[in-house]
Amino acid sequence: MKSDTQDAIDAVLALDRLVHEPARLAILTVLGSAELVEFGFLETVCRLSKGNLSSHLSKLEAGGLVAVDKSFRGKRPLTRVAITDAGREALQRYRLQIAALIHSAPDPDN
Amino acid sequence: MKSDTQDAIDAVLALDRLVHEPARLAILTVLGSAELVEFGFLETVCRLSKGNLSSHLSKLEAGGLVAVDKSFRGKRPLTRVAITDAGREALQRYRLQIAALIHSAPDPDN
């Protein structure tokens, strides 16, 4: 078996499952391209229910990948989320690992 | 939010979870670069127990992504696995979707 295929297998097996879960991957992708994101915006863009989004954010926060800020806008509670440095590193590491998978692919055209 | 970030989010949310699960992604990656692979080889390369490998292969077979061949080598049962055309297409589609995620990444150096 080609060594780059073995590299891809090792990369896949080493994937951070906290990041790899699709909804959390979507959340981190949004946060990775912004400073501070409102809960409602994440709900819409990632097409998640309030409950699912809260549960994924709790896991990401427990893993140190995001920080959740709770405040008020007027009398209404406002939740905003930011990716942490550890979160950016985890996302970057994940992308490099997944890139190893893509570049190991035999070219289907030859 | 940049449109390519939205493209990445949509790609992530559309990911085929049958393929996305790390162990199954590893299995398909091996099968994608070979014709017919022995069960034992998959166990070793993908670092899976017999039970886990069997369970993932059943899901992949039920999804039509792999074909499992059972025969005998001498008196010993021999199980070999091949990716199907549908499996190759699913893996290729997955790679294109996940590539959208990588190319949407803001360059950390600027």
PDB file of C-alpha atoms in Angstrom:
ATOM      1  CA  MET A   1       0.000   0.000   0.000  1.00  0.00           C
ATOM      2  CA  LYS A   2       1.401   3.421  -0.958  1.00  0.00           C
ATOM      3  CA  SER A   3       2.942   5.314   1.962  1.00  0.00           C
ATOM      4  CA  ASP A   4       0.771   8.375   1.351  1.00  0.00           C
ATOM      5  CA  THR A   5      -2.310   6.161   1.696  1.00  0.00           C
ATOM      6  CA  GLN A   6      -0.934   4.986   5.048  1.00  0.00           C
ATOM      7  CA  ASP A   7      -0.342   8.649   5.957  1.00  0.00           C
ATOM      8  CA  ALA A   8      -3.963   9.381   5.099  1.00  0.00           C
ATOM      9  CA  ILE A   9      -5.184   6.465   7.224  1.00  0.00           C
ATOM     10  CA  ASP A  10      -3.100   7.631  10.183  1.00  0.00           C
ATOM     11  CA  ALA A  11      -4.376  11.183   9.680  1.00  0.00           C
ATOM     12  CA  VAL A  12      -7.995   9.997   9.621  1.00  0.00           C
ATOM     13  CA  LEU A  13      -7.548   7.820  12.708  1.00  0.00           C
ATOM     14  CA  ALA A  14      -5.951  10.773  14.542  1.00  0.00           C
ATOM     15  CA  LEU A  15      -8.779  13.168  13.678  1.00  0.00           C
ATOM     16  CA  ASP A  16     -10.065  15.203  16.608  1.00  0.00           C
ATOM     17  CA  ARG A  17     -13.618  13.919  16.993  1.00  0.00           C
ATOM     18  CA  LEU A  18     -14.620  17.050  18.884  1.00  0.00           C
ATOM     19  CA  VAL A  19     -13.935  18.961  15.666  1.00  0.00           C
ATOM     20  CA  HIS A  20     -14.872  16.212  13.169  1.00  0.00           C
ATOM     21  CA  GLU A  21     -18.587  16.023  14.043  1.00  0.00           C
ATOM     22  CA  PRO A  22     -20.295  17.878  11.134  1.00  0.00           C
ATOM     23  CA  ALA A  23     -22.354  20.361  13.153  1.00  0.00           C
ATOM     24  CA  ARG A  24     -19.362  21.292  15.322  1.00  0.00           C
ATOM     25  CA  LEU A  25     -17.175  21.508  12.239  1.00  0.00           C
ATOM     26  CA  ALA A  26     -19.693  23.922  10.711  1.00  0.00           C
ATOM     27  CA  ILE A  27     -19.782  26.004  13.908  1.00  0.00           C
ATOM     28  CA  LEU A  28     -15.982  26.216  14.120  1.00  0.00           C
ATOM     29  CA  THR A  29     -15.770  27.087  10.411  1.00  0.00           C
ATOM     30  CA  VAL A  30     -18.070  30.069  10.954  1.00  0.00           C
ATOM     31  CA  LEU A  31     -16.277  31.151  14.148  1.00  0.00           C
ATOM     32  CA  GLY A  32     -12.925  30.724  12.416  1.00  0.00           C
ATOM     33  CA  SER A  33     -13.793  33.481   9.977  1.00  0.00           C
ATOM     34  CA  ALA A  34     -15.251  35.991  12.482  1.00  0.00           C
ATOM     35  CA  GLU A  35     -14.475  37.655  15.808  1.00  0.00           C
ATOM     36  CA  LEU A  36     -17.644  37.357  17.898  1.00  0.00           C
ATOM     37  CA  VAL A  37     -20.764  35.670  16.545  1.00  0.00           C
ATOM     38  CA  GLU A  38     -24.309  35.900  17.884  1.00  0.00           C
ATOM     39  CA  PHE A  39     -26.071  32.666  18.888  1.00  0.00           C
ATOM     40  CA  GLY A  40     -28.972  33.393  16.554  1.00  0.00           C
ATOM     41  CA  PHE A  41     -26.659  33.812  13.564  1.00  0.00           C
ATOM     42  CA  LEU A  42     -25.037  30.450  14.265  1.00  0.00           C
ATOM     43  CA  GLU A  43     -28.477  28.851  14.552  1.00  0.00           C
ATOM     44  CA  THR A  44     -29.432  30.172  11.110  1.00  0.00           C
ATOM     45  CA  VAL A  45     -26.190  29.590   9.195  1.00  0.00           C
ATOM     46  CA  CYS A  46     -25.520  26.141  10.656  1.00  0.00           C
ATOM     47  CA  ARG A  47     -29.225  25.190  10.445  1.00  0.00           C
ATOM     48  CA  LEU A  48     -29.260  23.922  14.032  1.00  0.00           C
ATOM     49  CA  SER A  49     -32.055  23.990  16.606  1.00  0.00           C
ATOM     50  CA  LYS A  50     -31.464  26.056  19.773  1.00  0.00           C
ATOM     51  CA  GLY A  51     -31.077  22.849  21.759  1.00  0.00           C
ATOM     52  CA  ASN A  52     -28.607  21.194  19.370  1.00  0.00           C
ATOM     53  CA  LEU A  53     -26.542  24.351  19.054  1.00  0.00           C
ATOM     54  CA  SER A  54     -26.410  24.776  22.848  1.00  0.00           C
ATOM     55  CA  SER A  55     -25.345  21.167  23.322  1.00  0.00           C
ATOM     56  CA  HIS A  56     -22.584  21.408  20.683  1.00  0.00           C
ATOM     57  CA  LEU A  57     -21.378  24.740  22.116  1.00  0.00           C
ATOM     58  CA  SER A  58     -21.189  23.192  25.602  1.00  0.00           C
ATOM     59  CA  LYS A  59     -18.974  20.397  24.267  1.00  0.00           C
ATOM     60  CA  LEU A  60     -16.778  22.850  22.353  1.00  0.00           C
ATOM     61  CA  GLU A  61     -16.536  25.133  25.403  1.00  0.00           C
ATOM     62  CA  ALA A  62     -15.686  22.176  27.679  1.00  0.00           C
ATOM     63  CA  GLY A  63     -12.957  21.290  25.181  1.00  0.00           C
ATOM     64  CA  GLY A  64     -11.613  24.844  25.333  1.00  0.00           C
ATOM     65  CA  LEU A  65     -12.226  25.488  21.641  1.00  0.00           C
ATOM     66  CA  VAL A  66     -14.790  28.286  22.038  1.00  0.00           C
ATOM     67  CA  ALA A  67     -15.690  30.951  24.605  1.00  0.00           C
ATOM     68  CA  VAL A  68     -19.353  31.819  25.232  1.00  0.00           C
ATOM     69  CA  ASP A  69     -20.215  35.364  26.317  1.00  0.00           C
ATOM     70  CA  LYS A  70     -23.591  36.063  27.990  1.00  0.00           C
ATOM     71  CA  SER A  71     -24.804  39.653  28.254  1.00  0.00           C
ATOM     72  CA  PHE A  72     -27.918  41.756  27.675  1.00  0.00           C
ATOM     73  CA  ARG A  73     -28.984  43.941  24.813  1.00  0.00           C
ATOM     74  CA  GLY A  74     -31.436  46.209  26.566  1.00  0.00           C
ATOM     75  CA  LYS A  75     -33.564  43.814  28.588  1.00  0.00           C
ATOM     76  CA  ARG A  76     -32.990  40.830  26.281  1.00  0.00           C
ATOM     77  CA  PRO A  77     -30.316  38.228  26.999  1.00  0.00           C
ATOM     78  CA  LEU A  78     -27.619  38.088  24.324  1.00  0.00           C
ATOM     79  CA  THR A  79     -25.310  35.100  23.796  1.00  0.00           C
ATOM     80  CA  ARG A  80     -22.221  35.540  21.621  1.00  0.00           C
ATOM     81  CA  VAL A  81     -19.524  33.035  20.814  1.00  0.00           C
ATOM     82  CA  ALA A  82     -15.864  33.328  19.827  1.00  0.00           C
ATOM     83  CA  ILE A  83     -13.290  30.732  18.828  1.00  0.00           C
ATOM     84  CA  THR A  84     -10.318  30.526  21.182  1.00  0.00           C
ATOM     85  CA  ASP A  85      -6.662  30.306  20.139  1.00  0.00           C
ATOM     86  CA  ALA A  86      -6.836  26.604  20.980  1.00  0.00           C
ATOM     87  CA  GLY A  87      -9.911  26.394  18.768  1.00  0.00           C
ATOM     88  CA  ARG A  88      -8.123  28.029  15.830  1.00  0.00           C
ATOM     89  CA  GLU A  89      -5.186  25.648  16.287  1.00  0.00           C
ATOM     90  CA  ALA A  90      -7.480  22.614  16.488  1.00  0.00           C
ATOM     91  CA  LEU A  91      -9.306  23.705  13.324  1.00  0.00           C
ATOM     92  CA  GLN A  92      -6.036  24.335  11.485  1.00  0.00           C
ATOM     93  CA  ARG A  93      -4.639  20.952  12.612  1.00  0.00           C
ATOM     94  CA  TYR A  94      -7.872  19.276  11.495  1.00  0.00           C
ATOM     95  CA  ARG A  95      -7.661  20.911   8.075  1.00  0.00           C
ATOM     96  CA  LEU A  96      -4.074  19.732   7.586  1.00  0.00           C
ATOM     97  CA  GLN A  97      -5.054  16.190   8.534  1.00  0.00           C
ATOM     98  CA  ILE A  98      -8.007  16.174   6.172  1.00  0.00           C
ATOM     99  CA  ALA A  99      -5.811  17.636   3.412  1.00  0.00           C
ATOM    100  CA  ALA A 100      -3.533  14.576   3.792  1.00  0.00           C
ATOM    101  CA  LEU A 101      -6.584  12.448   3.058  1.00  0.00           C
ATOM    102  CA  ILE A 102      -7.499  14.360  -0.073  1.00  0.00           C
ATOM    103  CA  HIS A 103      -3.976  14.412  -1.478  1.00  0.00           C
ATOM    104  CA  SER A 104      -3.618  10.667  -0.980  1.00  0.00           C
ATOM    105  CA  ALA A 105      -6.524  10.058  -3.340  1.00  0.00           C
ATOM    106  CA  PRO A 106      -5.599   8.144  -6.513  1.00  0.00           C
ATOM    107  CA  ASP A 107      -6.453  10.436  -9.466  1.00  0.00           C
ATOM    108  CA  PRO A 108      -9.737   8.916 -10.782  1.00  0.00           C
ATOM    109  CA  ASP A 109      -8.826  10.037 -14.316  1.00  0.00           C
ATOM    110  CA  ASN A 110      -5.667   7.955 -14.705  1.00  0.00           C
TER     111      ASN A 110
ATOM    112  CA  MET B   1     -19.952  36.291   6.021  1.00  0.00           C
ATOM    113  CA  LYS B   2     -17.890  35.455   2.941  1.00  0.00           C
ATOM    114  CA  SER B   3     -19.746  33.336   0.396  1.00  0.00           C
ATOM    115  CA  ASP B   4     -17.026  30.682   0.335  1.00  0.00           C
ATOM    116  CA  THR B   5     -17.464  30.273   4.096  1.00  0.00           C
ATOM    117  CA  GLN B   6     -21.175  29.699   3.484  1.00  0.00           C
ATOM    118  CA  ASP B   7     -20.238  27.205   0.761  1.00  0.00           C
ATOM    119  CA  ALA B   8     -18.022  25.413   3.271  1.00  0.00           C
ATOM    120  CA  ILE B   9     -20.824  25.317   5.850  1.00  0.00           C
ATOM    121  CA  ASP B  10     -23.259  23.910   3.297  1.00  0.00           C
ATOM    122  CA  ALA B  11     -20.657  21.346   2.213  1.00  0.00           C
ATOM    123  CA  VAL B  12     -20.051  20.269   5.819  1.00  0.00           C
ATOM    124  CA  LEU B  13     -23.776  19.997   6.564  1.00  0.00           C
ATOM    125  CA  ALA B  14     -24.249  17.894   3.405  1.00  0.00           C
ATOM    126  CA  LEU B  15     -21.438  15.473   4.283  1.00  0.00           C
ATOM    127  CA  ASP B  16     -22.331  11.794   3.913  1.00  0.00           C
ATOM    128  CA  ARG B  17     -22.181  10.567   7.497  1.00  0.00           C
ATOM    129  CA  LEU B  18     -21.791   6.972   6.319  1.00  0.00           C
ATOM    130  CA  VAL B  19     -18.454   8.060   4.848  1.00  0.00           C
ATOM    131  CA  HIS B  20     -17.572  10.784   7.392  1.00  0.00           C
ATOM    132  CA  GLU B  21     -17.198   8.484  10.413  1.00  0.00           C
ATOM    133  CA  PRO B  22     -13.402   8.202  10.896  1.00  0.00           C
ATOM    134  CA  ALA B  23     -13.102   4.395  10.939  1.00  0.00           C
ATOM    135  CA  ARG B  24     -15.291   4.058   7.838  1.00  0.00           C
ATOM    136  CA  LEU B  25     -13.410   6.881   6.149  1.00  0.00           C
ATOM    137  CA  ALA B  26     -10.155   5.005   6.839  1.00  0.00           C
ATOM    138  CA  ILE B  27     -11.626   1.755   5.469  1.00  0.00           C
ATOM    139  CA  LEU B  28     -12.872   3.441   2.273  1.00  0.00           C
ATOM    140  CA  THR B  29      -9.532   5.225   1.828  1.00  0.00           C
ATOM    141  CA  VAL B  30      -7.706   1.867   1.882  1.00  0.00           C
ATOM    142  CA  LEU B  31     -10.269   0.213  -0.406  1.00  0.00           C
ATOM    143  CA  GLY B  32     -10.158   3.222  -2.729  1.00  0.00           C
ATOM    144  CA  SER B  33      -6.527   2.522  -3.517  1.00  0.00           C
ATOM    145  CA  ALA B  34      -6.793  -1.264  -3.995  1.00  0.00           C
ATOM    146  CA  GLU B  35      -8.840  -3.901  -5.827  1.00  0.00           C
ATOM    147  CA  LEU B  36      -9.662  -6.580  -3.256  1.00  0.00           C
ATOM    148  CA  VAL B  37      -8.458  -6.314   0.338  1.00  0.00           C
ATOM    149  CA  GLU B  38      -8.286  -9.053   2.962  1.00  0.00           C
ATOM    150  CA  PHE B  39     -10.206  -8.523   6.216  1.00  0.00           C
ATOM    151  CA  GLY B  40      -7.048  -9.068   8.268  1.00  0.00           C
ATOM    152  CA  PHE B  41      -5.188  -6.361   6.371  1.00  0.00           C
ATOM    153  CA  LEU B  42      -7.972  -3.877   7.014  1.00  0.00           C
ATOM    154  CA  GLU B  43      -7.958  -4.801  10.715  1.00  0.00           C
ATOM    155  CA  THR B  44      -4.219  -4.053  10.911  1.00  0.00           C
ATOM    156  CA  VAL B  45      -4.012  -0.903   8.790  1.00  0.00           C
ATOM    157  CA  CYS B  46      -7.151   0.708  10.207  1.00  0.00           C
ATOM    158  CA  ARG B  47      -6.313  -0.459  13.761  1.00  0.00           C
ATOM    159  CA  LEU B  48      -9.806  -1.844  14.294  1.00  0.00           C
ATOM    160  CA  SER B  49     -10.958  -4.842  16.337  1.00  0.00           C
ATOM    161  CA  LYS B  50     -12.613  -7.713  14.434  1.00  0.00           C
ATOM    162  CA  GLY B  51     -15.971  -6.700  15.878  1.00  0.00           C
ATOM    163  CA  ASN B  52     -15.674  -2.998  15.047  1.00  0.00           C
ATOM    164  CA  LEU B  53     -14.449  -3.725  11.534  1.00  0.00           C
ATOM    165  CA  SER B  54     -17.304  -6.181  10.934  1.00  0.00           C
ATOM    166  CA  SER B  55     -19.859  -3.671  12.173  1.00  0.00           C
ATOM    167  CA  HIS B  56     -18.514  -0.852   9.990  1.00  0.00           C
ATOM    168  CA  LEU B  57     -18.326  -3.163   6.956  1.00  0.00           C
ATOM    169  CA  SER B  58     -21.958  -4.177   7.499  1.00  0.00           C
ATOM    170  CA  LYS B  59     -23.019  -0.517   7.462  1.00  0.00           C
ATOM    171  CA  LEU B  60     -20.923   0.203   4.366  1.00  0.00           C
ATOM    172  CA  GLU B  61     -22.272  -2.916   2.631  1.00  0.00           C
ATOM    173  CA  ALA B  62     -25.867  -1.998   3.546  1.00  0.00           C
ATOM    174  CA  GLY B  63     -25.191   1.442   2.052  1.00  0.00           C
ATOM    175  CA  GLY B  64     -23.912  -0.189  -1.131  1.00  0.00           C
ATOM    176  CA  LEU B  65     -20.445   1.312  -0.787  1.00  0.00           C
ATOM    177  CA  VAL B  66     -18.511  -1.955  -0.423  1.00  0.00           C
ATOM    178  CA  ALA B  67     -18.914  -5.609  -1.445  1.00  0.00           C
ATOM    179  CA  VAL B  68     -17.817  -8.374   0.924  1.00  0.00           C
ATOM    180  CA  ASP B  69     -16.617 -11.659  -0.551  1.00  0.00           C
ATOM    181  CA  LYS B  70     -16.523 -14.800   1.638  1.00  0.00           C
ATOM    182  CA  SER B  71     -14.523 -17.819   0.452  1.00  0.00           C
ATOM    183  CA  PHE B  72     -12.011 -20.370   1.740  1.00  0.00           C
ATOM    184  CA  ARG B  73      -8.274 -20.547   1.477  1.00  0.00           C
ATOM    185  CA  GLY B  74      -7.740 -24.245   1.999  1.00  0.00           C
ATOM    186  CA  LYS B  75      -9.922 -25.055   4.982  1.00  0.00           C
ATOM    187  CA  ARG B  76      -9.790 -21.549   6.440  1.00  0.00           C
ATOM    188  CA  PRO B  77     -12.527 -18.981   5.804  1.00  0.00           C
ATOM    189  CA  LEU B  78     -11.299 -15.919   3.886  1.00  0.00           C
ATOM    190  CA  THR B  79     -13.130 -12.580   3.852  1.00  0.00           C
ATOM    191  CA  ARG B  80     -12.124  -9.997   1.249  1.00  0.00           C
ATOM    192  CA  VAL B  81     -13.610  -6.574   0.626  1.00  0.00           C
ATOM    193  CA  ALA B  82     -13.823  -4.316  -2.416  1.00  0.00           C
ATOM    194  CA  ILE B  83     -15.161  -0.803  -2.863  1.00  0.00           C
ATOM    195  CA  THR B  84     -18.083  -0.567  -5.277  1.00  0.00           C
ATOM    196  CA  ASP B  85     -18.503   2.041  -8.015  1.00  0.00           C
ATOM    197  CA  ALA B  86     -21.023   3.755  -5.749  1.00  0.00           C
ATOM    198  CA  GLY B  87     -18.403   3.638  -3.006  1.00  0.00           C
ATOM    199  CA  ARG B  88     -15.781   5.284  -5.213  1.00  0.00           C
ATOM    200  CA  GLU B  89     -18.283   7.986  -6.185  1.00  0.00           C
ATOM    201  CA  ALA B  90     -19.277   8.586  -2.550  1.00  0.00           C
ATOM    202  CA  LEU B  91     -15.615   8.869  -1.530  1.00  0.00           C
ATOM    203  CA  GLN B  92     -14.853  11.233  -4.406  1.00  0.00           C
ATOM    204  CA  ARG B  93     -17.934  13.365  -3.610  1.00  0.00           C
ATOM    205  CA  TYR B  94     -16.899  13.431   0.063  1.00  0.00           C
ATOM    206  CA  ARG B  95     -13.397  14.560  -0.833  1.00  0.00           C
ATOM    207  CA  LEU B  96     -14.724  17.405  -2.986  1.00  0.00           C
ATOM    208  CA  GLN B  97     -17.069  18.543  -0.200  1.00  0.00           C
ATOM    209  CA  ILE B  98     -14.391  18.463   2.471  1.00  0.00           C
ATOM    210  CA  ALA B  99     -11.970  20.240   0.106  1.00  0.00           C
ATOM    211  CA  ALA B 100     -14.460  23.155   0.002  1.00  0.00           C
ATOM    212  CA  LEU B 101     -13.958  23.407   3.752  1.00  0.00           C
ATOM    213  CA  ILE B 102     -10.193  23.617   3.488  1.00  0.00           C
ATOM    214  CA  HIS B 103     -10.193  26.192   0.698  1.00  0.00           C
ATOM    215  CA  SER B 104     -12.577  28.422   2.625  1.00  0.00           C
ATOM    216  CA  ALA B 105     -10.095  28.703   5.475  1.00  0.00           C
ATOM    217  CA  PRO B 106      -8.823  32.253   6.094  1.00  0.00           C
ATOM    218  CA  ASP B 107      -5.015  32.161   5.631  1.00  0.00           C
ATOM    219  CA  PRO B 108      -3.704  32.182   9.239  1.00  0.00           C
ATOM    220  CA  ASP B 109      -0.592  34.048   8.103  1.00  0.00           C
ATOM    221  CA  ASN B 110      -2.325  37.180   6.839  1.00  0.00           C
TER     222      ASN B 110
END
